[in-house]
Amino acid sequence: MLNTSYWRLVKLFIIAGVLTFVVTILLNKKAQPKTDLSTPSPLSQELYQVISPETYKYLLNHVSVCKERSPFLVLMVPVAPADGLSRDAIRKTWGRPGLISNVDILTLFYVGLPKEGQSSHIQQDLEKESKEHADIIQMDFLDSYHNLTIKSMMIMDWLATHCQGASYAMKVDSDVFVNVFYLVNKLLVGGGPLRHKYITGSVISDGRPRRDRKSKWHLSEDIYPEDTFPPYVSGAGYVFSIDLANRISWASRFVRPIPLEDVYVGLCLRVLGVRPVYSRTLLPPRNLFEINRLDYETCTYATRVIVTGFKPDELLDIWGDFQKSHLTC
Ligand SMILES: *[C@@H]1O[C@H](CO)[C@@H](O)[C@H](O)[C@H]1NC(C)=O
């Protein structure tokens, strides 16, 4: 009697397992972008100039931070020029040099020009901070929400030019909690040999342009005539193999700039025929790049790569406990 119900349970588990497997395959198939075999035509000179690295000048740079070493991972953080509080919190938490003793990780901050101008005190403070920490890179385009696409493309160009010896890079916003331990040990090292043409995060495969003029994400048909977006990884944080930095820079010659940084990267990936990989687990269902705010709980955070929506002091508040006890989960 006990035996038959036991076997029933086993059968149920097997069936559930097979079903999950089939559904995953079907879901992945659906997310597969239609590969466009015809190469799209290059942008006009005028349009390419907006995102061409040749258009802008470095105001602050540290060309050798990546020359004498080959970091396993480079964390690239776009941040507003005046946001020194976020930079300090990151330097003391997930961006701390030497965080994982045997893995070389480099954290760099990427800023544009403050709207107050180059002779403002914000600029002076930034230069002082840059001297002290040697981790701020600045170009002379105006730092604004609409210019984040320019910033991301400059990040790609910087990596391709100055940091080809690295293995992986991550673009991550300054208001994000990053579980570098999980990212390095489980996803990257634990994921097998070094990958190429690899980009992962929270994949959005049913994105559409907002035509509503009042929306923060408004896109006119002139700028983006298609009705849908190709699959892309949410901009809060995404991780990629270093070869993609150069490939994405190249692909940007074919993709008209739009002010949505993450969708833009998705459009470049489509040109390259690279499909972003969703980092999630099915049992239990979990998005490893959490784009909603989750209440802090050590073991919830221990099994995510990122959690979004942090103020600098909140990050500092939880970090001590997280670092102390995440391995006990
Ligand atoms: C983006 O940066 C360029 C170059 O500094 C500037 O001319 C332009 O006004 C900026 N655009 C926005 C929307 O901030």
mmCIF file of N, CA and C in Angstrom, residues 37-116:
data_model
loop_
_atom_site.group_PDB
_atom_site.id
_atom_site.type_symbol
_atom_site.label_atom_id
_atom_site.label_comp_id
_atom_site.label_asym_id
_atom_site.label_seq_id
_atom_site.Cartn_x
_atom_site.Cartn_y
_atom_site.Cartn_z
ATOM 1 N N LEU A 37 19.321 37.541 -42.523
ATOM 2 C CA LEU A 37 20.576 37.157 -43.155
ATOM 3 C C LEU A 37 21.185 38.288 -43.981
ATOM 4 N N SER A 38 20.334 39.155 -44.471
ATOM 5 C CA SER A 38 20.870 40.279 -45.226
ATOM 6 C C SER A 38 21.473 41.283 -44.246
ATOM 7 N N THR A 39 22.701 41.704 -44.481
ATOM 8 C CA THR A 39 23.327 42.679 -43.594
ATOM 9 C C THR A 39 22.621 44.022 -43.758
ATOM 10 N N PRO A 40 22.241 44.643 -42.661
ATOM 11 C CA PRO A 40 21.586 45.944 -42.788
ATOM 12 C C PRO A 40 22.580 46.985 -43.290
ATOM 13 N N SER A 41 22.067 48.069 -43.819
ATOM 14 C CA SER A 41 23.000 49.054 -44.380
ATOM 15 C C SER A 41 23.553 49.952 -43.279
ATOM 16 N N PRO A 42 24.798 50.404 -43.468
ATOM 17 C CA PRO A 42 25.417 51.262 -42.446
ATOM 18 C C PRO A 42 24.655 52.586 -42.302
ATOM 19 N N LEU A 43 24.783 53.183 -41.127
ATOM 20 C CA LEU A 43 24.135 54.466 -40.879
ATOM 21 C C LEU A 43 24.794 55.566 -41.706
ATOM 22 N N SER A 44 24.038 56.622 -41.917
ATOM 23 C CA SER A 44 24.646 57.807 -42.521
ATOM 24 C C SER A 44 25.682 58.345 -41.540
ATOM 25 N N GLN A 45 26.645 59.066 -42.063
ATOM 26 C CA GLN A 45 27.704 59.649 -41.240
ATOM 27 C C GLN A 45 27.101 60.459 -40.084
ATOM 28 N N GLU A 46 26.065 61.209 -40.421
ATOM 29 C CA GLU A 46 25.441 62.102 -39.453
ATOM 30 C C GLU A 46 24.848 61.323 -38.263
ATOM 31 N N LEU A 47 24.174 60.209 -38.562
ATOM 32 C CA LEU A 47 23.571 59.424 -37.486
ATOM 33 C C LEU A 47 24.624 58.662 -36.687
ATOM 34 N N TYR A 48 25.636 58.155 -37.386
ATOM 35 C CA TYR A 48 26.650 57.373 -36.673
ATOM 36 C C TYR A 48 27.451 58.248 -35.718
ATOM 37 N N GLN A 49 27.621 59.514 -36.102
ATOM 38 C CA GLN A 49 28.392 60.437 -35.257
ATOM 39 C C GLN A 49 27.886 60.485 -33.816
ATOM 40 N N VAL A 50 26.573 60.375 -33.649
ATOM 41 C CA VAL A 50 25.989 60.468 -32.307
ATOM 42 C C VAL A 50 26.583 59.421 -31.358
ATOM 43 N N ILE A 51 26.836 58.222 -31.870
ATOM 44 C CA ILE A 51 27.338 57.161 -30.992
ATOM 45 C C ILE A 51 28.771 56.742 -31.327
ATOM 46 N N SER A 52 29.406 57.460 -32.213
ATOM 47 C CA SER A 52 30.786 57.115 -32.558
ATOM 48 C C SER A 52 31.738 57.614 -31.474
ATOM 49 N N PRO A 53 32.652 56.749 -30.996
ATOM 50 C CA PRO A 53 33.606 57.184 -29.971
ATOM 51 C C PRO A 53 34.491 58.323 -30.460
ATOM 52 N N GLU A 54 34.615 58.457 -31.781
ATOM 53 C CA GLU A 54 35.477 59.520 -32.294
ATOM 54 C C GLU A 54 34.879 60.912 -32.104
ATOM 55 N N THR A 55 33.591 60.951 -31.837
ATOM 56 C CA THR A 55 32.928 62.244 -31.657
ATOM 57 C C THR A 55 33.298 62.893 -30.316
ATOM 58 N N TYR A 56 33.642 62.063 -29.331
ATOM 59 C CA TYR A 56 33.818 62.594 -27.970
ATOM 60 C C TYR A 56 35.263 62.480 -27.504
ATOM 61 N N LYS A 57 35.567 63.307 -26.501
ATOM 62 C CA LYS A 57 36.926 63.328 -25.938
ATOM 63 C C LYS A 57 36.892 62.839 -24.490
ATOM 64 N N TYR A 58 37.981 62.197 -24.076
ATOM 65 C CA TYR A 58 38.096 61.833 -22.664
ATOM 66 C C TYR A 58 38.498 63.053 -21.849
ATOM 67 N N LEU A 59 37.784 63.275 -20.752
ATOM 68 C CA LEU A 59 38.200 64.306 -19.803
ATOM 69 C C LEU A 59 38.975 63.636 -18.666
ATOM 70 N N LEU A 60 38.560 62.425 -18.319
ATOM 71 C CA LEU A 60 39.286 61.618 -17.335
ATOM 72 C C LEU A 60 39.415 60.210 -17.894
ATOM 73 N N ASN A 61 40.600 59.651 -17.765
ATOM 74 C CA ASN A 61 40.769 58.273 -18.240
ATOM 75 C C ASN A 61 41.909 57.621 -17.470
ATOM 76 N N HIS A 62 41.858 56.321 -17.398
ATOM 77 C CA HIS A 62 42.935 55.580 -16.751
ATOM 78 C C HIS A 62 43.260 54.432 -17.687
ATOM 79 N N VAL A 63 44.084 54.748 -18.687
ATOM 80 C CA VAL A 63 44.285 53.789 -19.776
ATOM 81 C C VAL A 63 45.033 52.543 -19.344
ATOM 82 N N SER A 64 45.755 52.625 -18.208
ATOM 83 C CA SER A 64 46.581 51.459 -17.876
ATOM 84 C C SER A 64 45.985 50.572 -16.786
ATOM 85 N N VAL A 65 44.803 50.927 -16.231
ATOM 86 C CA VAL A 65 44.258 50.096 -15.143
ATOM 87 C C VAL A 65 44.062 48.650 -15.565
ATOM 88 N N CYS A 66 43.919 48.459 -16.851
ATOM 89 C CA CYS A 66 43.634 47.106 -17.327
ATOM 90 C C CYS A 66 44.797 46.542 -18.134
ATOM 91 N N LYS A 67 45.902 47.292 -18.188
ATOM 92 C CA LYS A 67 47.025 46.871 -19.035
ATOM 93 C C LYS A 67 47.918 45.842 -18.338
ATOM 94 N N GLU A 68 48.182 46.093 -17.053
ATOM 95 C CA GLU A 68 49.137 45.219 -16.355
ATOM 96 C C GLU A 68 48.447 43.997 -15.765
ATOM 97 N N ARG A 69 47.177 43.872 -16.000
ATOM 98 C CA ARG A 69 46.460 42.728 -15.433
ATOM 99 C C ARG A 69 45.370 42.293 -16.395
ATOM 100 N N SER A 70 44.882 41.097 -16.192
ATOM 101 C CA SER A 70 43.772 40.588 -17.004
ATOM 102 C C SER A 70 42.630 40.231 -16.086
ATOM 103 N N PRO A 71 41.786 41.201 -15.742
ATOM 104 C CA PRO A 71 40.720 40.901 -14.784
ATOM 105 C C PRO A 71 39.792 39.807 -15.311
ATOM 106 N N PHE A 72 39.321 39.011 -14.400
ATOM 107 C CA PHE A 72 38.330 38.012 -14.785
ATOM 108 C C PHE A 72 37.018 38.711 -15.128
ATOM 109 N N LEU A 73 36.737 39.774 -14.370
ATOM 110 C CA LEU A 73 35.464 40.478 -14.526
ATOM 111 C C LEU A 73 35.684 41.981 -14.362
ATOM 112 N N VAL A 74 35.096 42.767 -15.269
ATOM 113 C CA VAL A 74 35.125 44.222 -15.123
ATOM 114 C C VAL A 74 33.703 44.703 -14.874
ATOM 115 N N LEU A 75 33.494 45.385 -13.758
ATOM 116 C CA LEU A 75 32.171 45.931 -13.454
ATOM 117 C C LEU A 75 32.157 47.380 -13.921
ATOM 118 N N MET A 76 31.342 47.666 -14.917
ATOM 119 C CA MET A 76 31.277 49.007 -15.484
ATOM 120 C C MET A 76 29.997 49.687 -15.010
ATOM 121 N N VAL A 77 30.149 50.753 -14.264
ATOM 122 C CA VAL A 77 28.995 51.384 -13.625
ATOM 123 C C VAL A 77 28.747 52.778 -14.203
ATOM 124 N N PRO A 78 27.718 52.949 -15.049
ATOM 125 C CA PRO A 78 27.355 54.288 -15.468
ATOM 126 C C PRO A 78 26.744 55.016 -14.278
ATOM 127 N N VAL A 79 27.179 56.231 -14.047
ATOM 128 C CA VAL A 79 26.709 56.948 -12.857
ATOM 129 C C VAL A 79 26.739 58.443 -13.159
ATOM 130 N N ALA A 80 25.859 59.195 -12.498
ATOM 131 C CA ALA A 80 25.817 60.645 -12.723
ATOM 132 C C ALA A 80 27.047 61.292 -12.083
ATOM 133 N N PRO A 81 27.579 62.361 -12.711
ATOM 134 C CA PRO A 81 28.804 62.989 -12.199
ATOM 135 C C PRO A 81 28.701 63.381 -10.720
ATOM 136 N N ALA A 82 27.542 63.890 -10.305
ATOM 137 C CA ALA A 82 27.418 64.392 -8.935
ATOM 138 C C ALA A 82 27.155 63.288 -7.913
ATOM 139 N N ASP A 83 27.007 62.067 -8.367
ATOM 140 C CA ASP A 83 26.585 60.994 -7.461
ATOM 141 C C ASP A 83 27.761 60.278 -6.785
ATOM 142 N N GLY A 84 28.559 61.059 -6.079
ATOM 143 C CA GLY A 84 29.694 60.494 -5.349
ATOM 144 C C GLY A 84 29.268 59.541 -4.239
ATOM 145 N N LEU A 85 28.073 59.743 -3.702
ATOM 146 C CA LEU A 85 27.596 58.869 -2.621
ATOM 147 C C LEU A 85 27.442 57.435 -3.109
ATOM 148 N N SER A 86 26.866 57.280 -4.303
ATOM 149 C CA SER A 86 26.718 55.926 -4.857
ATOM 150 C C SER A 86 28.087 55.306 -5.114
ATOM 151 N N ARG A 87 28.991 56.091 -5.683
ATOM 152 C CA ARG A 87 30.323 55.536 -5.967
ATOM 153 C C ARG A 87 30.997 55.078 -4.677
ATOM 154 N N ASP A 88 30.901 55.906 -3.626
ATOM 155 C CA ASP A 88 31.522 55.516 -2.357
ATOM 156 C C ASP A 88 30.904 54.251 -1.780
ATOM 157 N N ALA A 89 29.568 54.159 -1.846
ATOM 158 C CA ALA A 89 28.896 52.963 -1.315
ATOM 159 C C ALA A 89 29.336 51.730 -2.102
ATOM 160 N N ILE A 90 29.465 51.862 -3.405
ATOM 161 C CA ILE A 90 29.862 50.711 -4.229
ATOM 162 C C ILE A 90 31.312 50.302 -3.924
ATOM 163 N N ARG A 91 32.193 51.320 -3.741
ATOM 164 C CA ARG A 91 33.592 51.003 -3.412
ATOM 165 C C ARG A 91 33.718 50.257 -2.092
ATOM 166 N N LYS A 92 32.737 50.476 -1.198
ATOM 167 C CA LYS A 92 32.817 49.828 0.120
ATOM 168 C C LYS A 92 32.051 48.509 0.154
ATOM 169 N N THR A 93 31.290 48.225 -0.892
ATOM 170 C CA THR A 93 30.471 47.000 -0.862
ATOM 171 C C THR A 93 30.869 46.097 -2.026
ATOM 172 N N TRP A 94 29.974 45.904 -3.000
ATOM 173 C CA TRP A 94 30.256 44.929 -4.051
ATOM 174 C C TRP A 94 31.380 45.316 -5.001
ATOM 175 N N GLY A 95 31.771 46.595 -4.996
ATOM 176 C CA GLY A 95 32.839 47.017 -5.896
ATOM 177 C C GLY A 95 34.185 47.117 -5.211
ATOM 178 N N ARG A 96 34.259 46.612 -3.976
ATOM 179 C CA ARG A 96 35.498 46.759 -3.210
ATOM 180 C C ARG A 96 36.657 45.996 -3.853
ATOM 181 N N PRO A 97 37.806 46.652 -4.043
ATOM 182 C CA PRO A 97 38.952 45.926 -4.606
ATOM 183 C C PRO A 97 39.316 44.749 -3.697
ATOM 184 N N GLY A 98 39.610 43.621 -4.297
ATOM 185 C CA GLY A 98 40.017 42.454 -3.521
ATOM 186 C C GLY A 98 38.880 41.741 -2.815
ATOM 187 N N LEU A 99 37.668 41.953 -3.284
ATOM 188 C CA LEU A 99 36.505 41.350 -2.623
ATOM 189 C C LEU A 99 36.588 39.829 -2.576
ATOM 190 N N ILE A 100 36.960 39.220 -3.705
ATOM 191 C CA ILE A 100 37.148 37.768 -3.721
ATOM 192 C C ILE A 100 38.645 37.530 -3.912
ATOM 193 N N SER A 101 39.263 36.853 -2.941
ATOM 194 C CA SER A 101 40.721 36.881 -2.852
ATOM 195 C C SER A 101 41.437 36.341 -4.092
ATOM 196 N N ASN A 102 40.930 35.281 -4.710
ATOM 197 C CA ASN A 102 41.697 34.713 -5.823
ATOM 198 C C ASN A 102 41.108 35.039 -7.198
ATOM 199 N N VAL A 103 40.190 36.003 -7.251
ATOM 200 C CA VAL A 103 39.596 36.382 -8.536
ATOM 201 C C VAL A 103 39.797 37.885 -8.753
ATOM 202 N N ASP A 104 40.393 38.244 -9.878
ATOM 203 C CA ASP A 104 40.685 39.650 -10.159
ATOM 204 C C ASP A 104 39.456 40.341 -10.748
ATOM 205 N N ILE A 105 38.910 41.263 -9.986
ATOM 206 C CA ILE A 105 37.718 41.990 -10.432
ATOM 207 C C ILE A 105 38.023 43.483 -10.389
ATOM 208 N N LEU A 106 37.660 44.183 -11.450
ATOM 209 C CA LEU A 106 37.939 45.617 -11.552
ATOM 210 C C LEU A 106 36.617 46.365 -11.639
ATOM 211 N N THR A 107 36.471 47.401 -10.810
ATOM 212 C CA THR A 107 35.255 48.212 -10.857
ATOM 213 C C THR A 107 35.592 49.609 -11.364
ATOM 214 N N LEU A 108 34.874 50.056 -12.400
ATOM 215 C CA LEU A 108 35.106 51.388 -12.956
ATOM 216 C C LEU A 108 33.790 52.143 -13.084
ATOM 217 N N PHE A 109 33.870 53.458 -12.925
ATOM 218 C CA PHE A 109 32.679 54.304 -13.043
ATOM 219 C C PHE A 109 32.766 55.128 -14.319
ATOM 220 N N TYR A 110 31.632 55.242 -14.994
ATOM 221 C CA TYR A 110 31.626 55.940 -16.275
ATOM 222 C C TYR A 110 30.679 57.129 -16.197
ATOM 223 N N VAL A 111 31.227 58.335 -16.434
ATOM 224 C CA VAL A 111 30.404 59.540 -16.347
ATOM 225 C C VAL A 111 30.551 60.395 -17.602
ATOM 226 N N GLY A 112 29.516 61.217 -17.845
ATOM 227 C CA GLY A 112 29.586 62.216 -18.902
ATOM 228 C C GLY A 112 29.873 63.574 -18.284
ATOM 229 N N LEU A 113 29.560 64.602 -19.028
ATOM 230 C CA LEU A 113 29.812 65.967 -18.567
ATOM 231 C C LEU A 113 28.642 66.443 -17.705
ATOM 232 N N PRO A 114 28.923 67.005 -16.523
ATOM 233 C CA PRO A 114 27.805 67.523 -15.707
ATOM 234 C C PRO A 114 27.131 68.686 -16.422
ATOM 235 N N LYS A 115 25.823 68.802 -16.249
ATOM 236 C CA LYS A 115 25.122 69.871 -16.970
ATOM 237 C C LYS A 115 25.566 71.248 -16.491
ATOM 238 N N GLU A 116 26.176 71.297 -15.312
ATOM 239 C CA GLU A 116 26.690 72.563 -14.777
ATOM 240 C C GLU A 116 27.963 73.000 -15.506
#
